[in-house]
């Protein structure tokens, strides 16, 4: 039977850039062992991490598992399926859930390339998937912990779209508004355009660049080469 592996990608940015720093960031979050809400009653955290012995090396990565589970509030109301009503106090007293045990786990492999600060993760199949939005929410909330901010500052997480999706948007003949947010790339990234952008941001003591373009009335935007380069 064929099995399709669905992968997603997130770009994680701290200032300043540092491959060992990105490893320490994930290690800190992993060692906190604090789950955060992803959506509804679904929570998640890093459950396993294998660090790199040479984080500065080309192609270096760390890998591990993201675990998600259903958060149950044992002190809340419970339904008795036999009666169709809330369970009685005698029934509730028989409910004992050991501390630290959570139901309905699902695990997703990930690999985080340190120099590229690129987080590749398994989206999964079936009902319990880690969608790009859910993965971003998980990391955003993990990185918003006070201990993380105190050590690393604001950590930016963005979903990495397919290049074809960006082209589809830019080529839309009805395009009326574009809002592009670009975070400072690594100074050693291979793209000449990214190096030029980094030099520009550094020259302005800036961390990110936001560009908005609005179409004229009764017209659509026709992106020029500069806008296309920024958007990609």
Short mmCIF file of C-alpha atoms in Angstrom, two decimals:
data_model
loop_
_atom_site.label_atom_id
_atom_site.label_comp_id
_atom_site.label_asym_id
_atom_site.label_seq_id
_atom_site.Cartn_x
_atom_site.Cartn_y
_atom_site.Cartn_z
CA UNK A 1 0.00 0.00 0.00
CA UNK A 2 1.38 3.40 -0.96
CA UNK A 3 1.82 5.92 1.83
CA UNK A 4 1.86 9.65 1.18
CA UNK A 5 4.10 11.72 3.44
CA UNK A 6 2.73 15.23 3.82
CA UNK A 7 5.21 17.85 4.98
CA UNK A 8 4.91 21.47 6.02
CA UNK A 9 7.53 24.16 6.52
CA UNK A 10 7.88 27.08 8.92
CA UNK A 11 10.48 29.83 8.94
CA UNK A 12 11.69 30.69 12.46
CA UNK A 13 13.59 33.94 12.94
CA UNK A 14 15.43 35.34 15.95
CA UNK A 15 17.72 38.35 16.07
CA UNK A 16 20.63 37.99 15.86
CA UNK A 17 20.85 34.84 13.74
CA UNK A 18 22.87 31.99 15.21
CA UNK A 19 22.74 28.30 14.37
CA UNK A 20 23.70 27.29 17.95
CA UNK A 21 21.19 29.87 19.18
CA UNK A 22 18.38 28.23 17.23
CA UNK A 23 19.32 24.89 18.78
CA UNK A 24 19.30 26.41 22.28
CA UNK A 25 15.89 27.93 21.54
CA UNK A 26 14.31 24.56 20.77
CA UNK A 27 16.16 22.92 23.66
CA UNK A 28 14.76 25.52 26.07
CA UNK A 29 11.21 24.95 24.85
CA UNK A 30 11.67 21.18 25.01
CA UNK A 31 13.10 21.28 28.54
CA UNK A 32 10.21 23.42 29.80
CA UNK A 33 7.83 20.54 29.06
CA UNK A 34 4.89 22.92 29.01
CA UNK A 35 1.99 22.13 26.69
CA UNK A 36 0.13 24.96 24.96
CA UNK A 37 -3.30 25.10 23.39
CA UNK A 38 -3.32 24.58 19.64
CA UNK A 39 -7.07 24.81 19.10
CA UNK A 40 -10.12 23.73 21.06
CA UNK A 41 -9.14 21.01 23.53
CA UNK A 42 -6.05 20.02 21.54
CA UNK A 43 -2.71 20.84 23.19
CA UNK A 44 0.88 20.18 22.14
CA UNK A 45 4.56 20.30 23.06
CA UNK A 46 7.95 18.96 22.02
CA UNK A 47 8.16 15.43 23.38
CA UNK A 48 11.54 14.30 22.04
CA UNK A 49 14.61 16.12 20.77
CA UNK A 50 17.93 14.91 19.30
CA UNK A 51 20.36 17.88 19.17
CA UNK A 52 23.15 18.36 16.69
CA UNK A 53 26.74 17.82 17.82
CA UNK A 54 27.96 20.41 15.29
CA UNK A 55 25.22 23.03 14.97
CA UNK A 56 27.43 25.40 12.96
CA UNK A 57 28.14 22.84 10.23
CA UNK A 58 26.54 23.17 6.80
CA UNK A 59 23.31 21.20 6.69
CA UNK A 60 23.20 20.76 10.48
CA UNK A 61 19.80 20.00 11.94
CA UNK A 62 18.04 18.86 15.07
CA UNK A 63 15.11 16.51 14.94
CA UNK A 64 12.47 15.13 17.20
CA UNK A 65 8.78 14.77 17.84
CA UNK A 66 5.89 17.11 18.47
CA UNK A 67 3.23 15.45 20.58
CA UNK A 68 -0.39 16.54 20.73
CA UNK A 69 -3.19 15.33 22.98
CA UNK A 70 -6.71 16.03 24.20
CA UNK A 71 -6.90 18.15 27.33
CA UNK A 72 -9.49 16.78 29.77
CA UNK A 73 -10.68 18.81 32.72
CA UNK A 74 -11.50 16.14 35.29
CA UNK A 75 -13.19 18.64 37.59
CA UNK A 76 -15.71 19.67 34.96
CA UNK A 77 -19.10 18.17 34.25
CA UNK A 78 -19.32 14.66 32.79
CA UNK A 79 -22.23 13.13 30.93
CA UNK A 80 -23.68 9.78 31.86
CA UNK A 81 -24.47 8.18 28.49
CA UNK A 82 -26.90 5.74 30.10
CA UNK A 83 -29.12 8.50 31.49
CA UNK A 84 -28.31 11.29 29.06
CA UNK A 85 -27.75 13.62 32.00
CA UNK A 86 -24.83 14.96 33.98
CA UNK A 87 -23.11 12.29 36.06
CA UNK A 88 -23.90 12.13 39.76
CA UNK A 89 -21.31 12.93 42.41
CA UNK A 90 -20.91 9.23 43.27
CA UNK A 91 -19.94 8.51 39.66
CA UNK A 92 -17.51 11.43 39.54
CA UNK A 93 -15.67 10.23 42.63
CA UNK A 94 -14.72 7.05 40.79
CA UNK A 95 -12.90 9.02 38.07
CA UNK A 96 -9.17 8.95 38.72
CA UNK A 97 -6.79 10.22 36.02
CA UNK A 98 -3.11 10.03 37.06
CA UNK A 99 -1.32 13.36 36.94
CA UNK A 100 0.74 13.76 33.77
CA UNK A 101 -1.26 11.29 31.67
CA UNK A 102 -3.11 12.69 28.67
CA UNK A 103 -5.41 10.87 26.23
CA UNK A 104 -5.52 10.59 22.44
CA UNK A 105 -1.86 11.31 21.67
CA UNK A 106 -0.62 11.95 18.16
CA UNK A 107 3.05 12.39 17.23
CA UNK A 108 4.60 14.31 14.35
CA UNK A 109 8.25 14.07 13.32
CA UNK A 110 10.15 17.28 12.63
CA UNK A 111 13.58 18.35 11.46
CA UNK A 112 14.88 21.88 12.07
CA UNK A 113 17.73 23.03 9.80
CA UNK A 114 19.73 25.40 11.98
CA UNK A 115 21.62 27.65 9.55
CA UNK A 116 18.54 27.98 7.35
CA UNK A 117 16.23 28.29 10.43
CA UNK A 118 13.78 26.12 8.48
CA UNK A 119 11.41 23.89 10.47
CA UNK A 120 10.14 20.93 8.41
CA UNK A 121 7.40 18.86 10.01
CA UNK A 122 5.16 15.93 9.24
CA UNK A 123 1.58 17.06 8.76
CA UNK A 124 0.13 13.58 9.14
CA UNK A 125 -2.88 11.96 7.55
CA UNK A 126 -6.46 11.46 8.61
CA UNK A 127 -8.36 13.46 11.20
CA UNK A 128 -5.58 14.47 13.58
CA UNK A 129 -3.32 16.49 11.32
CA UNK A 130 -0.86 19.24 12.16
CA UNK A 131 -1.92 21.86 9.64
CA UNK A 132 0.34 24.83 8.83
CA UNK A 133 -1.85 27.17 10.88
CA UNK A 134 -1.91 24.78 13.84
CA UNK A 135 1.85 24.24 13.66
CA UNK A 136 2.43 28.00 13.61
CA UNK A 137 0.07 28.47 16.56
CA UNK A 138 1.90 25.78 18.52
CA UNK A 139 5.31 27.41 17.97
CA UNK A 140 4.03 30.96 18.46
CA UNK A 141 2.61 30.07 21.85
CA UNK A 142 5.67 28.08 22.90
CA UNK A 143 7.94 30.98 21.95
CA UNK A 144 5.75 33.54 23.74
CA UNK A 145 6.63 32.11 27.17
CA UNK A 146 8.29 34.69 29.39
CA UNK A 147 11.41 32.57 29.88
CA UNK A 148 11.83 32.28 26.10
CA UNK A 149 11.32 35.99 25.44
CA UNK A 150 13.72 36.94 28.24
CA UNK A 151 16.47 34.91 26.59
CA UNK A 152 15.75 35.18 22.87
CA UNK A 153 13.47 38.18 22.47
CA UNK A 154 10.58 38.11 20.02
CA UNK A 155 10.67 34.98 17.86
CA UNK A 156 8.95 35.31 14.49
CA UNK A 157 7.28 32.28 12.90
CA UNK A 158 5.89 32.31 9.37
CA UNK A 159 4.43 29.61 7.16
CA UNK A 160 6.49 28.89 4.06
CA UNK A 161 4.16 28.84 1.03
CA UNK A 162 4.76 27.04 -2.20
CA UNK A 163 6.42 29.29 -4.77
CA UNK A 164 3.59 28.44 -7.15
CA UNK A 165 1.05 29.80 -4.64
CA UNK A 166 2.91 33.11 -4.45
CA UNK A 167 3.01 33.31 -8.24
CA UNK A 168 -0.71 32.58 -8.42
CA UNK A 169 -1.44 35.51 -6.09
CA UNK A 170 0.88 37.91 -7.90
CA UNK A 171 -0.57 36.96 -11.28
CA UNK A 172 -4.20 37.37 -10.17
CA UNK A 173 -5.79 39.80 -12.64
CA UNK A 174 -8.18 41.05 -9.92
CA UNK A 175 -5.49 41.73 -7.28
CA UNK A 176 -6.44 44.81 -5.25
CA UNK A 177 -4.22 44.70 -2.16
CA UNK A 178 -0.88 43.13 -1.23
CA UNK A 179 0.61 43.11 2.26
CA UNK A 180 4.12 41.62 2.46
CA UNK A 181 6.10 41.21 5.70
CA UNK A 182 9.76 40.30 5.32
CA UNK A 183 11.96 39.39 8.29
CA UNK A 184 15.71 39.86 8.11
CA UNK A 185 17.29 36.79 6.47
CA UNK A 186 20.58 35.22 7.44
CA UNK A 187 23.56 37.35 6.40
CA UNK A 188 25.13 34.30 4.76
CA UNK A 189 22.07 33.23 2.75
CA UNK A 190 23.04 32.41 -0.83
CA UNK A 191 20.51 34.65 -2.57
CA UNK A 192 21.93 37.95 -3.78
CA UNK A 193 18.51 39.54 -3.29
CA UNK A 194 18.40 38.37 0.33
CA UNK A 195 21.91 39.66 0.99
CA UNK A 196 20.93 43.03 -0.46
CA UNK A 197 17.82 43.10 1.71
CA UNK A 198 19.87 42.25 4.79
CA UNK A 199 22.28 45.10 4.03
CA UNK A 200 19.36 47.47 3.59
CA UNK A 201 17.71 46.46 6.89
CA UNK A 202 21.01 46.65 8.75
CA UNK A 203 21.64 50.09 7.31
CA UNK A 204 18.31 51.23 8.78
CA UNK A 205 18.77 49.32 12.08
CA UNK A 206 15.58 47.51 11.11
CA UNK A 207 14.43 44.01 11.91
CA UNK A 208 11.71 43.62 9.32
CA UNK A 209 10.19 45.30 6.30
CA UNK A 210 6.46 45.66 5.66
CA UNK A 211 5.15 46.63 2.24
CA UNK A 212 1.54 47.33 1.33
CA UNK A 213 0.30 48.04 -2.17
CA UNK A 214 -3.26 49.17 -3.00
CA UNK A 215 -4.74 49.20 -6.47
CA UNK A 216 -6.13 52.30 -8.11
CA UNK A 217 -9.89 52.51 -8.33
CA UNK A 218 -11.26 50.23 -11.05
CA UNK A 219 -7.78 48.80 -11.66
CA UNK A 220 -5.78 45.80 -10.47
CA UNK A 221 -2.23 45.72 -9.21
CA UNK A 222 0.46 44.79 -11.71
CA UNK A 223 3.43 43.73 -9.54
CA UNK A 224 6.82 44.92 -10.79
CA UNK A 225 10.06 42.95 -10.49
CA UNK A 226 11.00 44.50 -7.14
CA UNK A 227 7.67 43.59 -5.53
CA UNK A 228 7.87 40.05 -6.93
CA UNK A 229 11.36 39.64 -5.50
CA UNK A 230 10.28 40.82 -2.04
CA UNK A 231 7.19 38.58 -2.04
CA UNK A 232 9.24 35.50 -2.88
#
